[in-house]
Structures are given as C-alpha cells and as structure tokens.
Amino acid sequence: MRTNTAQTSPTVAYRKGDYVLYRDPEKFWAGKPGHTFVCRVGEVWSDGTYNLAPLASEYRITHVRPDYMRLLPPIDAMRDIDTAALNGDGAADAMTAAAFAWLAQQHATTNAEPQLPAPRD
C-alpha cells in the first residue's frame, strides 16, 4: 500500500531541449557509482514522464519520472560570462576559454564592416 508523503521538490514541467540533472534511483539506492548526470530532455509523454539523452553517452533513458530530475537553468551555465570582469589587468585570464571565445565572436560580429551580398550572375 502506498501512502501519501510530502513532496520534497516543487513540480516542474520540463520542455523538450531543457537540460536537467538526472539521478538514476536504482543505482543511487544500490550505492553504485555514476548515478547522477546531465541530460537533455527529448520526448515529453502525456503520462508526465520524459525521455532523456545523457550528454556523456549515446544511449537514451525512457519514461523518467520528474521526481528524479532537476532543471539546470541557463543562468547557471552562463554565470561566468555574466559576471566576468571585462576591464582591468588579467580580466581575460579569469574567463573560461568558452566565455572568451563567445565574447570575441560577439565583438567581431558587432564591430564588423557591413558587407554587400555577392554579385549574382
């Protein structure tokens, strides 16, 4: 018999393409390693479960209950860029390579000379 227990986390509706942290309950409760990893949400099923694609592997996890998932907000992934010191000595050294590359690309895009389209024959 199953009893109602207090929910430990708020209910979240995930969308296809969201990045989530997934904890495999069987591995976790068995004390096995590798039970928690980052996934991308694939299919969203009408029964409230999800198919996940782990980022570090090629296989899929099907019909996952949302109780074992936590949203990884974009703000967390972009925090180093959002808080990077852009002025001062060593500012570029403090940024990750990805953040520096993104900023360099943005600078090149916004400061590029306007280009005319290639002539047509």
Tab-separated table of N, CA and C in Angstrom:
chain	number	residue	atom	x	y	z
A	1	MET	N	0.841	-1.176	0.000
A	1	MET	CA	0.000	0.000	0.000
A	1	MET	C	0.887	1.240	0.000
A	2	ARG	N	0.559	2.147	-0.830
A	2	ARG	CA	1.326	3.382	-0.962
A	2	ARG	C	0.625	4.500	-0.204
A	3	THR	N	1.378	5.202	0.628
A	3	THR	CA	0.792	6.319	1.367
A	3	THR	C	1.254	7.626	0.773
A	4	ASN	N	0.476	8.665	0.999
A	4	ASN	CA	0.878	9.990	0.531
A	4	ASN	C	1.965	10.530	1.446
A	5	THR	N	3.039	10.998	0.854
A	5	THR	CA	4.106	11.629	1.616
A	5	THR	C	4.316	13.026	1.076
A	6	ALA	N	4.929	13.858	1.869
A	6	ALA	CA	5.192	15.232	1.438
A	6	ALA	C	6.165	15.221	0.275
A	7	GLN	N	5.891	16.022	-0.714
A	7	GLN	CA	6.781	16.126	-1.866
A	7	GLN	C	7.988	16.963	-1.474
A	8	THR	N	9.180	16.496	-1.866
A	8	THR	CA	10.403	17.179	-1.456
A	8	THR	C	10.814	18.288	-2.395
A	9	SER	N	10.221	18.360	-3.563
A	9	SER	CA	10.589	19.417	-4.502
A	9	SER	C	9.342	19.899	-5.232
A	10	PRO	N	9.383	21.126	-5.711
A	10	PRO	CA	8.227	21.633	-6.450
A	10	PRO	C	8.077	20.891	-7.778
A	11	THR	N	6.847	20.769	-8.231
A	11	THR	CA	6.595	20.131	-9.518
A	11	THR	C	7.010	21.084	-10.634
A	12	VAL	N	7.805	20.576	-11.559
A	12	VAL	CA	8.288	21.373	-12.677
A	12	VAL	C	7.858	20.699	-13.961
A	13	ALA	N	7.364	21.463	-14.913
A	13	ALA	CA	7.051	20.930	-16.235
A	13	ALA	C	8.258	21.199	-17.124
A	14	TYR	N	8.942	20.150	-17.506
A	14	TYR	CA	10.118	20.294	-18.356
A	14	TYR	C	9.687	20.334	-19.810
A	15	ARG	N	10.506	20.983	-20.640
A	15	ARG	CA	10.226	21.083	-22.073
A	15	ARG	C	11.317	20.368	-22.856
A	16	LYS	N	10.974	19.951	-24.051
A	16	LYS	CA	11.954	19.331	-24.942
A	16	LYS	C	13.113	20.307	-25.133
A	17	GLY	N	14.336	19.796	-24.963
A	17	GLY	CA	15.519	20.627	-25.115
A	17	GLY	C	16.072	21.161	-23.800
A	18	ASP	N	15.297	21.100	-22.714
A	18	ASP	CA	15.803	21.540	-21.411
A	18	ASP	C	16.973	20.660	-20.983
A	19	TYR	N	17.901	21.247	-20.262
A	19	TYR	CA	18.997	20.489	-19.663
A	19	TYR	C	18.633	20.226	-18.212
A	20	VAL	N	18.792	18.963	-17.811
A	20	VAL	CA	18.423	18.561	-16.460
A	20	VAL	C	19.521	17.700	-15.843
A	21	LEU	N	19.520	17.684	-14.530
A	21	LEU	CA	20.351	16.755	-13.792
A	21	LEU	C	19.444	15.579	-13.462
A	22	TYR	N	19.866	14.366	-13.809
A	22	TYR	CA	19.057	13.165	-13.579
A	22	TYR	C	19.785	12.251	-12.607
A	23	ARG	N	19.042	11.721	-11.657
A	23	ARG	CA	19.593	10.745	-10.717
A	23	ARG	C	18.880	9.414	-10.946
A	24	ASP	N	19.644	8.413	-11.350
A	24	ASP	CA	19.115	7.067	-11.559
A	24	ASP	C	18.810	6.471	-10.181
A	25	PRO	N	17.522	6.285	-9.843
A	25	PRO	CA	17.192	5.840	-8.488
A	25	PRO	C	17.712	4.441	-8.159
A	26	GLU	N	17.733	3.544	-9.125
A	26	GLU	CA	18.210	2.183	-8.857
A	26	GLU	C	19.695	2.185	-8.507
A	27	LYS	N	20.498	2.906	-9.282
A	27	LYS	CA	21.927	2.990	-8.976
A	27	LYS	C	22.163	3.715	-7.654
A	28	PHE	N	21.409	4.790	-7.432
A	28	PHE	CA	21.586	5.574	-6.217
A	28	PHE	C	21.315	4.736	-4.972
A	29	TRP	N	20.150	4.076	-4.926
A	29	TRP	CA	19.776	3.310	-3.739
A	29	TRP	C	20.611	2.052	-3.576
A	30	ALA	N	21.202	1.561	-4.669
A	30	ALA	CA	22.082	0.390	-4.583
A	30	ALA	C	23.512	0.793	-4.217
A	31	GLY	N	23.775	2.098	-4.155
A	31	GLY	CA	25.106	2.578	-3.802
A	31	GLY	C	26.117	2.440	-4.923
A	32	LYS	N	25.631	2.338	-6.148
A	32	LYS	CA	26.529	2.205	-7.303
A	32	LYS	C	26.994	3.579	-7.770
A	33	PRO	N	28.197	3.652	-8.332
A	33	PRO	CA	28.687	4.940	-8.851
A	33	PRO	C	27.983	5.326	-10.148
A	34	GLY	N	28.159	6.581	-10.526
A	34	GLY	CA	27.613	7.057	-11.802
A	34	GLY	C	26.107	7.175	-11.813
A	35	HIS	N	25.502	7.500	-10.686
A	35	HIS	CA	24.046	7.556	-10.609
A	35	HIS	C	23.467	8.919	-10.971
A	36	THR	N	24.288	9.968	-11.073
A	36	THR	CA	23.775	11.311	-11.332
A	36	THR	C	24.531	11.935	-12.494
A	37	PHE	N	23.803	12.421	-13.498
A	37	PHE	CA	24.453	13.000	-14.664
A	37	PHE	C	23.533	13.969	-15.393
A	38	VAL	N	24.122	14.751	-16.284
A	38	VAL	CA	23.405	15.776	-17.038
A	38	VAL	C	22.791	15.154	-18.293
A	39	CYS	N	21.545	15.534	-18.555
A	39	CYS	CA	20.821	15.039	-19.733
A	39	CYS	C	20.097	16.195	-20.419
A	40	ARG	N	19.687	15.930	-21.647
A	40	ARG	CA	18.803	16.853	-22.372
A	40	ARG	C	17.457	16.151	-22.507
A	41	VAL	N	16.377	16.882	-22.267
A	41	VAL	CA	15.038	16.318	-22.379
A	41	VAL	C	14.722	16.089	-23.850
A	42	GLY	N	14.282	14.878	-24.152
A	42	GLY	CA	13.853	14.524	-25.514
A	42	GLY	C	12.344	14.626	-25.589
A	43	GLU	N	11.709	13.495	-25.615
A	43	GLU	CA	10.249	13.465	-25.701
A	43	GLU	C	9.616	13.726	-24.331
A	44	VAL	N	8.453	14.381	-24.403
A	44	VAL	CA	7.636	14.627	-23.218
A	44	VAL	C	6.365	13.804	-23.419
A	45	TRP	N	6.089	12.891	-22.504
A	45	TRP	CA	4.950	11.990	-22.644
A	45	TRP	C	3.734	12.520	-21.889
A	46	SER	N	2.557	12.162	-22.375
A	46	SER	CA	1.309	12.635	-21.765
A	46	SER	C	1.088	12.077	-20.364
A	47	ASP	N	1.793	11.004	-19.999
A	47	ASP	CA	1.645	10.447	-18.646
A	47	ASP	C	2.524	11.168	-17.621
A	48	GLY	N	3.215	12.235	-18.065
A	48	GLY	CA	4.042	13.016	-17.157
A	48	GLY	C	5.476	12.528	-17.036
A	49	THR	N	5.885	11.602	-17.897
A	49	THR	CA	7.267	11.129	-17.891
A	49	THR	C	8.014	11.714	-19.079
A	50	TYR	N	9.327	11.500	-19.076
A	50	TYR	CA	10.189	12.111	-20.082
A	50	TYR	C	11.198	11.099	-20.604
A	51	ASN	N	11.619	11.285	-21.858
A	51	ASN	CA	12.773	10.563	-22.385
A	51	ASN	C	13.957	11.505	-22.296
A	52	LEU	N	15.089	10.986	-21.825
A	52	LEU	CA	16.280	11.800	-21.633
A	52	LEU	C	17.424	11.280	-22.484
A	53	ALA	N	18.280	12.209	-22.915
A	53	ALA	CA	19.501	11.885	-23.653
A	53	ALA	C	20.686	12.347	-22.812
A	54	PRO	N	21.386	11.402	-22.146
A	54	PRO	CA	22.566	11.799	-21.371
A	54	PRO	C	23.616	12.429	-22.281
A	55	LEU	N	24.230	13.513	-21.850
A	55	LEU	CA	25.198	14.216	-22.682
A	55	LEU	C	26.480	13.432	-22.859
A	56	ALA	N	26.828	12.587	-21.902
A	56	ALA	CA	28.109	11.879	-21.954
A	56	ALA	C	28.012	10.507	-22.604
A	57	SER	N	26.869	10.145	-23.170
A	57	SER	CA	26.748	8.825	-23.796
A	57	SER	C	25.757	8.867	-24.947
A	58	GLU	N	25.690	7.773	-25.664
A	58	GLU	CA	24.820	7.682	-26.845
A	58	GLU	C	23.451	7.084	-26.535
A	59	TYR	N	23.275	6.462	-25.372
A	59	TYR	CA	22.013	5.786	-25.096
A	59	TYR	C	20.949	6.748	-24.597
A	60	ARG	N	19.715	6.267	-24.547
A	60	ARG	CA	18.567	7.067	-24.102
A	60	ARG	C	17.978	6.434	-22.852
A	61	ILE	N	17.373	7.276	-22.020
A	61	ILE	CA	16.665	6.812	-20.839
A	61	ILE	C	15.200	7.153	-21.077
A	62	THR	N	14.332	6.149	-20.993
A	62	THR	CA	12.931	6.370	-21.346
A	62	THR	C	12.031	6.389	-20.126
A	63	HIS	N	10.957	7.139	-20.241
A	63	HIS	CA	9.878	7.239	-19.256
A	63	HIS	C	10.387	7.519	-17.842
A	64	VAL	N	11.177	8.591	-17.721
A	64	VAL	CA	11.718	9.016	-16.430
A	64	VAL	C	10.675	9.855	-15.706
A	65	ARG	N	10.491	9.564	-14.429
A	65	ARG	CA	9.601	10.381	-13.611
A	65	ARG	C	10.309	11.685	-13.249
A	66	PRO	N	9.600	12.797	-13.253
A	66	PRO	CA	10.227	14.096	-12.974
A	66	PRO	C	10.769	14.221	-11.549
A	67	ASP	N	10.371	13.324	-10.647
A	67	ASP	CA	10.887	13.359	-9.275
A	67	ASP	C	12.400	13.185	-9.237
A	68	TYR	N	12.971	12.577	-10.265
A	68	TYR	CA	14.408	12.285	-10.304
A	68	TYR	C	15.166	13.228	-11.226
A	69	MET	N	14.547	14.357	-11.554
A	69	MET	CA	15.151	15.337	-12.455
A	69	MET	C	15.165	16.704	-11.777
A	70	ARG	N	16.191	17.498	-12.089
A	70	ARG	CA	16.252	18.889	-11.641
A	70	ARG	C	16.698	19.742	-12.815
A	71	LEU	N	15.999	20.842	-13.043
A	71	LEU	CA	16.305	21.747	-14.139
A	71	LEU	C	17.673	22.391	-13.925
A	72	LEU	N	18.459	22.463	-14.978
A	72	LEU	CA	19.728	23.188	-14.969
A	72	LEU	C	19.492	24.487	-15.734
A	73	PRO	N	19.227	25.567	-15.029
A	73	PRO	CA	18.868	26.829	-15.683
A	73	PRO	C	20.021	27.412	-16.507
A	74	PRO	N	19.703	28.034	-17.632
A	74	PRO	CA	20.731	28.675	-18.452
A	74	PRO	C	21.546	29.701	-17.677
A	75	ILE	N	20.940	30.362	-16.708
A	75	ILE	CA	21.656	31.382	-15.939
A	75	ILE	C	22.878	30.776	-15.253
A	76	ASP	N	22.768	29.528	-14.802
A	76	ASP	CA	23.906	28.878	-14.154
A	76	ASP	C	25.016	28.571	-15.155
A	77	ALA	N	24.642	28.159	-16.361
A	77	ALA	CA	25.642	27.845	-17.384
A	77	ALA	C	26.350	29.099	-17.881
A	78	MET	N	25.676	30.242	-17.796
A	78	MET	CA	26.229	31.474	-18.345
A	78	MET	C	26.779	32.415	-17.275
A	79	ARG	N	26.773	31.976	-16.026
A	79	ARG	CA	27.173	32.845	-14.909
A	79	ARG	C	28.571	33.418	-15.088
A	80	ASP	N	29.531	32.602	-15.576
A	80	ASP	CA	30.902	33.107	-15.724
A	80	ASP	C	30.977	34.228	-16.752
A	81	ILE	N	30.146	34.167	-17.778
A	81	ILE	CA	30.126	35.236	-18.775
A	81	ILE	C	29.436	36.471	-18.200
A	82	ASP	N	28.321	36.243	-17.509
A	82	ASP	CA	27.557	37.365	-16.962
A	82	ASP	C	28.311	38.125	-15.883
A	83	THR	N	29.189	37.448	-15.160
A	83	THR	CA	29.894	38.091	-14.051
A	83	THR	C	31.360	38.360	-14.352
A	84	ALA	N	31.789	38.113	-15.584
A	84	ALA	CA	33.197	38.302	-15.935
A	84	ALA	C	33.570	39.781	-15.873
A	85	ALA	N	34.730	40.043	-15.291
A	85	ALA	CA	35.263	41.408	-15.277
A	85	ALA	C	35.817	41.688	-16.667
A	86	LEU	N	35.293	42.676	-17.331
A	86	LEU	CA	35.716	42.957	-18.698
A	86	LEU	C	36.814	44.006	-18.763
A	87	ASN	N	37.074	44.659	-17.669
A	87	ASN	CA	38.119	45.672	-17.630
A	87	ASN	C	39.122	45.304	-16.540
A	88	GLY	N	40.340	45.750	-16.706
A	88	GLY	CA	41.337	45.543	-15.654
A	88	GLY	C	42.361	44.497	-16.041
A	89	ASP	N	43.429	44.480	-15.275
A	89	ASP	CA	44.506	43.537	-15.524
A	89	ASP	C	44.032	42.114	-15.273
A	90	GLY	N	44.348	41.219	-16.202
A	90	GLY	CA	44.044	39.805	-16.038
A	90	GLY	C	42.590	39.438	-16.226
A	91	ALA	N	41.749	40.345	-16.735
A	91	ALA	CA	40.324	40.051	-16.900
A	91	ALA	C	40.123	38.870	-17.841
A	92	ALA	N	40.852	38.846	-18.949
A	92	ALA	CA	40.701	37.742	-19.899
A	92	ALA	C	41.207	36.434	-19.317
A	93	ASP	N	42.226	36.481	-18.460
A	93	ASP	CA	42.763	35.266	-17.859
A	93	ASP	C	41.761	34.619	-16.907
A	94	ALA	N	40.863	35.401	-16.327
A	94	ALA	CA	39.908	34.885	-15.350
A	94	ALA	C	38.715	34.204	-16.012
A	95	MET	N	38.531	34.403	-17.316
A	95	MET	CA	37.396	33.812	-18.003
A	95	MET	C	37.762	32.436	-18.533
A	96	THR	N	36.746	31.579	-18.642
A	96	THR	CA	36.966	30.282	-19.272
A	96	THR	C	37.181	30.502	-20.764
A	97	ALA	N	37.760	29.515	-21.407
A	97	ALA	CA	38.014	29.621	-22.849
A	97	ALA	C	36.713	29.816	-23.624
A	98	ALA	N	35.654	29.133	-23.213
A	98	ALA	CA	34.378	29.263	-23.911
A	98	ALA	C	33.818	30.669	-23.786
A	99	ALA	N	33.919	31.246	-22.601
A	99	ALA	CA	33.411	32.606	-22.398
A	99	ALA	C	34.201	33.602	-23.230
A	100	PHE	N	35.505	33.444	-23.257
A	100	PHE	CA	36.348	34.341	-24.035
A	100	PHE	C	36.035	34.224	-25.523
A	101	ALA	N	35.861	32.999	-26.017
A	101	ALA	CA	35.542	32.792	-27.437
A	101	ALA	C	34.198	33.412	-27.792
A	102	TRP	N	33.228	33.263	-26.898
A	102	TRP	CA	31.908	33.839	-27.158
A	102	TRP	C	31.988	35.352	-27.228
A	103	LEU	N	32.683	35.969	-26.278
A	103	LEU	CA	32.824	37.422	-26.283
A	103	LEU	C	33.576	37.913	-27.509
A	104	ALA	N	34.618	37.189	-27.905
A	104	ALA	CA	35.378	37.569	-29.100
A	104	ALA	C	34.492	37.507	-30.340
A	105	GLN	N	33.656	36.473	-30.432
A	105	GLN	CA	32.754	36.337	-31.582
A	105	GLN	C	31.731	37.472	-31.586
A	106	GLN	N	31.196	37.811	-30.423
A	106	GLN	CA	30.239	38.904	-30.340
A	106	GLN	C	30.868	40.222	-30.766
A	107	HIS	N	32.099	40.437	-30.333
A	107	HIS	CA	32.818	41.660	-30.688
A	107	HIS	C	33.042	41.727	-32.197
A	108	ALA	N	33.459	40.616	-32.780
A	108	ALA	CA	33.715	40.575	-34.226
A	108	ALA	C	32.430	40.805	-35.011
A	109	THR	N	31.333	40.247	-34.533
A	109	THR	CA	30.051	40.376	-35.231
A	109	THR	C	29.527	41.797	-35.154
A	110	THR	N	29.604	42.413	-33.996
A	110	THR	CA	29.022	43.743	-33.832
A	110	THR	C	29.920	44.848	-34.376
A	111	ASN	N	31.219	44.599	-34.498
A	111	ASN	CA	32.134	45.630	-34.964
A	111	ASN	C	32.622	45.407	-36.390
A	112	ALA	N	32.049	44.444	-37.093
A	112	ALA	CA	32.480	44.140	-38.453
A	112	ALA	C	31.945	45.185	-39.416
A	113	GLU	N	32.702	45.409	-40.463
A	113	GLU	CA	32.240	46.302	-41.529
A	113	GLU	C	31.059	45.671	-42.230
A	114	PRO	N	30.061	46.457	-42.577
A	114	PRO	CA	28.932	45.893	-43.322
A	114	PRO	C	29.412	45.341	-44.654
A	115	GLN	N	28.916	44.192	-45.033
A	115	GLN	CA	29.313	43.544	-46.271
A	115	GLN	C	28.129	43.547	-47.241
A	116	LEU	N	28.443	43.824	-48.501
A	116	LEU	CA	27.429	43.719	-49.539
A	116	LEU	C	27.317	42.263	-49.949
A	117	PRO	N	26.138	41.847	-50.367
A	117	PRO	CA	25.998	40.462	-50.831
A	117	PRO	C	26.836	40.234	-52.088
A	118	ALA	N	27.216	38.998	-52.332
A	118	ALA	CA	28.000	38.654	-53.511
A	118	ALA	C	27.173	38.936	-54.771
A	119	PRO	N	27.833	39.422	-55.834
A	119	PRO	CA	27.099	39.709	-57.066
A	119	PRO	C	26.533	38.434	-57.678
A	120	ARG	N	25.374	38.577	-58.311
A	120	ARG	CA	24.748	37.435	-58.994
A	120	ARG	C	25.094	37.479	-60.461
A	121	ASP	N	25.156	36.323	-61.056
A	121	ASP	CA	25.420	36.223	-62.499
A	121	ASP	C	24.159	36.308	-63.302
